[in-house]
Coordinates of C-alpha atoms in Angstrom, one line a residue:
X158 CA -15.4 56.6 65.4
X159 CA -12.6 58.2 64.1
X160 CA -10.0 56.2 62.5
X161 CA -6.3 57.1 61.8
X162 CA -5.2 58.2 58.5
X163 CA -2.7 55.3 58.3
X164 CA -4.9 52.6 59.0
X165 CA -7.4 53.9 55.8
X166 CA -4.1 53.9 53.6
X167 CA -3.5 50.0 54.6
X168 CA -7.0 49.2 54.2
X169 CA -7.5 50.7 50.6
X170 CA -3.9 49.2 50.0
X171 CA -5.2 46.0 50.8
X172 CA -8.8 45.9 48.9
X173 CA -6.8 47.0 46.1
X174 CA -4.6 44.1 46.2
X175 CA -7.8 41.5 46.5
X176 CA -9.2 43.1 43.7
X177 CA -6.1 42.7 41.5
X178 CA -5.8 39.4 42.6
X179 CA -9.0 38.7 41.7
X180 CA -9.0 39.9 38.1
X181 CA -5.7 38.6 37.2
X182 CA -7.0 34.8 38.7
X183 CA -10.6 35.4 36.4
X184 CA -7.6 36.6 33.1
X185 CA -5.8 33.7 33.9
X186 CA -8.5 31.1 34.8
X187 CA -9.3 30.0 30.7
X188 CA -6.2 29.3 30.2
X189 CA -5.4 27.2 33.3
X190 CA -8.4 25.1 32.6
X191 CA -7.1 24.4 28.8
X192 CA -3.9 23.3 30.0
X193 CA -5.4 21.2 32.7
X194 CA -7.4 19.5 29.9
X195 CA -4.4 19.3 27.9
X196 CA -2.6 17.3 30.7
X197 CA -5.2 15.0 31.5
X198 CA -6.0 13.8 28.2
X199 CA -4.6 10.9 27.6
X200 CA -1.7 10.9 25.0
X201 CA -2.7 10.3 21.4
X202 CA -1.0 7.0 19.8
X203 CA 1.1 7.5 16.7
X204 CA -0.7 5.8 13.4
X205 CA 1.2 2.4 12.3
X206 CA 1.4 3.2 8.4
X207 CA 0.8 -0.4 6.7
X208 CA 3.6 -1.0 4.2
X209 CA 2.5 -0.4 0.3
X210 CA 4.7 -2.9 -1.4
X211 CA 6.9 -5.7 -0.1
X212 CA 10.1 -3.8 0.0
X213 CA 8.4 -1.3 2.6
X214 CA 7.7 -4.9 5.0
X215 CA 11.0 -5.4 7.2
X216 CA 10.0 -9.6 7.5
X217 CA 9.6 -9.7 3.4
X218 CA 12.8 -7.7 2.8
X219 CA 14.7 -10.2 5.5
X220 CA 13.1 -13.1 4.3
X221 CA 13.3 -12.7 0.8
X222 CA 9.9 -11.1 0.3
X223 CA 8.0 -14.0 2.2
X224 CA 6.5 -12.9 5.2
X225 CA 6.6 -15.3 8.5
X226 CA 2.7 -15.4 8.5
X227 CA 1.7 -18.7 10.6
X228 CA -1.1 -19.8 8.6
X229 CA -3.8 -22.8 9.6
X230 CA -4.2 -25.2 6.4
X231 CA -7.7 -25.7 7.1
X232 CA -9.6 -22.7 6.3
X233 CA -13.3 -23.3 7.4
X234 CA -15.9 -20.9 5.0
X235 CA -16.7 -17.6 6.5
X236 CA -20.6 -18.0 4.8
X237 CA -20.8 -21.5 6.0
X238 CA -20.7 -20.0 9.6
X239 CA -23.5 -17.9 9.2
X240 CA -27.5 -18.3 8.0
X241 CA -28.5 -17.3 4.8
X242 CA -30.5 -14.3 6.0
X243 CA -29.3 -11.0 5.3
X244 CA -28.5 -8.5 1.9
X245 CA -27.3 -11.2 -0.4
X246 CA -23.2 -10.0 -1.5
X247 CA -23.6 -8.1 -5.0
X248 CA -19.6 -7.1 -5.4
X249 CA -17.8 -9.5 -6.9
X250 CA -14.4 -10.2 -4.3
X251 CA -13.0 -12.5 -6.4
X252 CA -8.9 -12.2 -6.4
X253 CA -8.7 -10.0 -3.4
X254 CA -8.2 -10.5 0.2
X255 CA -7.8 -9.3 3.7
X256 CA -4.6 -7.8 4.7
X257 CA -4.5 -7.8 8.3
X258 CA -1.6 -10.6 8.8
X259 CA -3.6 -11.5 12.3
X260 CA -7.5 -12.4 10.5
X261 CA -7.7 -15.8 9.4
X262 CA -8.5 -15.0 6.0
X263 CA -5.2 -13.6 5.3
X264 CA -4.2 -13.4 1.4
X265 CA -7.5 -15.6 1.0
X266 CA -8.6 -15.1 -2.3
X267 CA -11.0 -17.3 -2.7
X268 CA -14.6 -15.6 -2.7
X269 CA -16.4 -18.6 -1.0
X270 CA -14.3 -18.8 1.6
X271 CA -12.8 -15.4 2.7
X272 CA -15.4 -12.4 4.4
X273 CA -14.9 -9.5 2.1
X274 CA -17.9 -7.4 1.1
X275 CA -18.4 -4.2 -0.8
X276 CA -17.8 -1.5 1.5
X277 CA -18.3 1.9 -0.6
X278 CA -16.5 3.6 -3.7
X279 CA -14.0 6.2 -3.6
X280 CA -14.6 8.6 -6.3
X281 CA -11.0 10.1 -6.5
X282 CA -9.1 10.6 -9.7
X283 CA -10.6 7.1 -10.7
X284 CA -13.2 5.1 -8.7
X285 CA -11.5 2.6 -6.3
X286 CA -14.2 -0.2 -4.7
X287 CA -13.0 -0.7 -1.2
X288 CA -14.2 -3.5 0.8
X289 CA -14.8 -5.3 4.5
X290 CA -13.4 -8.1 5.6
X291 CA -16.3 -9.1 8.3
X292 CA -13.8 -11.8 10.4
X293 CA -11.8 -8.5 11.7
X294 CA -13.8 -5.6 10.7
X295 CA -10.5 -4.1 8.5
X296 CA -11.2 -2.2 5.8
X297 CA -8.7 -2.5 2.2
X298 CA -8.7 -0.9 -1.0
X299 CA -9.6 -3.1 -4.5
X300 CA -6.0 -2.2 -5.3
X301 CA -4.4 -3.6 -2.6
X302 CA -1.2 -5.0 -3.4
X303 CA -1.3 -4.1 -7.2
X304 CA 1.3 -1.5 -8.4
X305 CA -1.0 1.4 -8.4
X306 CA -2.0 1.0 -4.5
X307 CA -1.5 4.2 -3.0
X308 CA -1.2 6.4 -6.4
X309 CA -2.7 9.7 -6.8
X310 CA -2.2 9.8 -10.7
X311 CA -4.8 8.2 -12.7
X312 CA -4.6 4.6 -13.8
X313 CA -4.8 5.3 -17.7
X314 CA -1.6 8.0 -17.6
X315 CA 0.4 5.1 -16.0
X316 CA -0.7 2.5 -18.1
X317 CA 0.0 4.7 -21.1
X318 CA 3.9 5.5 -19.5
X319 CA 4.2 1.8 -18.4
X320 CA 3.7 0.8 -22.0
X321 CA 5.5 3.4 -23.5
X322 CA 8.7 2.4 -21.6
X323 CA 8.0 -1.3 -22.9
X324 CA 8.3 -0.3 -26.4
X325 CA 11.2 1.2 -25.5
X326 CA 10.9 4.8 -24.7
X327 CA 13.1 5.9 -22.1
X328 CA 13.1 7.0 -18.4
X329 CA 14.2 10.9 -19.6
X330 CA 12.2 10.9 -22.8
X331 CA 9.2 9.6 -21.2
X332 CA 9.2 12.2 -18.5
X333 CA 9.3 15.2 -21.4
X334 CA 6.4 13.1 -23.2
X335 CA 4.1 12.7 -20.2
X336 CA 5.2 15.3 -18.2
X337 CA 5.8 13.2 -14.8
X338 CA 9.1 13.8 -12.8
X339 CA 12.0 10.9 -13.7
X340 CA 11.8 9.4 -9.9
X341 CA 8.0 9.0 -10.2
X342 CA 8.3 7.2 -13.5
X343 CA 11.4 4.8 -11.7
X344 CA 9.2 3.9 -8.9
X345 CA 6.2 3.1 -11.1
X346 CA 8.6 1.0 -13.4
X347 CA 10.1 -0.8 -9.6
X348 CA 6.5 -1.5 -8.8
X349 CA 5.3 -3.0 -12.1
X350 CA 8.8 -5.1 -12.0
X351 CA 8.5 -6.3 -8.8
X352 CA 4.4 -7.5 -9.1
X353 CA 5.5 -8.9 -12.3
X354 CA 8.1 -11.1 -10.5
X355 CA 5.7 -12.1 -7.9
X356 CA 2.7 -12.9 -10.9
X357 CA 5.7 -15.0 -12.8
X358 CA 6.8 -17.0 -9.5
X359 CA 3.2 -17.7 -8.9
X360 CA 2.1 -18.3 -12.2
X361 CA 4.9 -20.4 -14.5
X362 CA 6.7 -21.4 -11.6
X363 CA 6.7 -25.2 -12.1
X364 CA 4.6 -25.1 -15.4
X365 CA 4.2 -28.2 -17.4
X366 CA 4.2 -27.8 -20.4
X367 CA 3.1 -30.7 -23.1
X368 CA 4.2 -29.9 -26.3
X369 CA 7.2 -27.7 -26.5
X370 CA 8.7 -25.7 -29.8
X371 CA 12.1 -25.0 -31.0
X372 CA 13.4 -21.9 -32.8
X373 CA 16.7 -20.6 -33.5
X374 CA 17.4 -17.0 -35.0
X375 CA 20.8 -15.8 -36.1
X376 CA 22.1 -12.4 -36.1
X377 CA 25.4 -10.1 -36.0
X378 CA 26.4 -7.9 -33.2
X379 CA 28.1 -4.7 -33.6
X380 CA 32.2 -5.5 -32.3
X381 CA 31.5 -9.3 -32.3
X382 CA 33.2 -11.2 -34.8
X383 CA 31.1 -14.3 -34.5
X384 CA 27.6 -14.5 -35.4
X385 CA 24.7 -15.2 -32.2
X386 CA 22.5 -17.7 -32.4
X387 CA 19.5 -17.3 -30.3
X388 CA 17.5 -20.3 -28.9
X389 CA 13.8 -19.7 -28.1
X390 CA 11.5 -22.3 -26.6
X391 CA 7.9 -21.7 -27.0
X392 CA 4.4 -23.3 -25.2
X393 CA 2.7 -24.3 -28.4
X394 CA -1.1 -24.2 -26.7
X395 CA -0.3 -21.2 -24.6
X396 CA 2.1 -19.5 -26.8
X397 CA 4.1 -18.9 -23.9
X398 CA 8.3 -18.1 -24.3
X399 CA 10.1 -20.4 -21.4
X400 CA 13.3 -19.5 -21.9
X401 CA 15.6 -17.4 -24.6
X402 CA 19.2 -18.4 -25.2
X403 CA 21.9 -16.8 -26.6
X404 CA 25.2 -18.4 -27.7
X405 CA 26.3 -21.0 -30.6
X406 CA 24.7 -23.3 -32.5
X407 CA 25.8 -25.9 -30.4
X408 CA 24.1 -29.2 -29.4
X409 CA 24.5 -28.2 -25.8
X410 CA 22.6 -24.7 -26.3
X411 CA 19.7 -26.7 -28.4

């Protein structure tokens, strides 16, 4: 059968096309199928970073660095609840607590009530015991709201520039010394004042104190004509200065 010249063109014009078709749709098939996957994958949620100190909480920085946690008064005994069966607790939890505000044992620090066990060591720059709090399942660092949460430097190099600027040593001077940048020196010196605030209102708020002692020191100030008395009241078992006065040596300042 003979068949006309411009029919065959068509026809090989056509097969032609099917096969281009074809190999651009297997070129382009991979990456049709990874954007498909892309598309129905459900959409990743963005991490809630937990604040490091209480000037990162919005409710403590409102509320005067108390946080409107609704706690019950009757905390029932997280071992009480269970047998005695089991590994027997080895890490001592003693002074640290859960901080997931919606647990029970929030800020519990007592270690026969709250549920914290040992729950591996990071060996970083220092090794940092992390624990489990078995009410909730959330897992917290040993230096959980302490001053060097979150640090990468080690804790003897702070310690070291935290008592160097006690003695007196300055912000600049200690940064050539130690060789740390000025702002990382400010915010360890911030953090150590304010969990130093928070240990003072928690510690000699309300103290009573039995048998108080009296001291007065005198000295001359540079420009002052007057001479300052200074008043100190001491704890005589505890050794503990209450309060430091400055002014005259006045029956109202004694």
């Amino acid at each position: 059968m003979h068949i006309p010249f411009w029919q065959l063109l068509i026809r090989i014009y056509c097969d032609g096309m099917f096969v281009c078709a074809l190999w651009l749709w297997a070129m382009a098939w991979p990456h049709m199928r990874r954007g498909l996957r892309l598309t129905s994958a459900a959409p990743k949620k963005k991490r809630t970073l937990h604040p490091q100190t209480a000037c990162d909480c919005p409710a403590c920085s409102a509320k005067h660095k108390h946080c409107e946690i609704t706690r019950q008064r009757v905390i029932p005994s997280w071992s009480a609840q269970h047998t005695g069966r089991g590994r027997p607790k080895r890490i001592e939890t003693e002074g640290h607590s859960c901080n997931n505000p919606v647990c029970l044992y929030f800020q519990v620090t007592d270690s026969h009530l709250h549920a914290l066990v040992g729950c591996g060591t990071h060996h970083g720059v220092d090794a940092i015991q992390y624990f489990k709090c078995q009410a909730c399942g959330t897992k917290v660092s040993g230096r959980w709201n302490t001053p060097l949460y979150d640090l990468k430097t080690a804790a003897h190099e702070v310690a070291q520039v935290m008592t160097a600027s006690s003695e007196g040593v300055d912000v600049a001077a200690a940064s050539r010394i130690f060789a740390h940048d000025e702002r990382t020196i400010r915010r360890w010196l911030a953090r150590s004042a304010h969990h130093a605030e928070r240990l003072h209102n928690r510690l000699l708020r309300h103290l009573v104190c039995h048998h108080l002692q009296l001291d007065e020191l005198v000295t001359k100030l540079r420009g002052v004509k007057e001479r300052v008395w200074v008043w100190v009241a001491l704890d005589a078992h505890t050794k503990l200065i209450l309060v430091i006065r400055c002014g005259g040596r006045t029956r109202v300042d004694a």
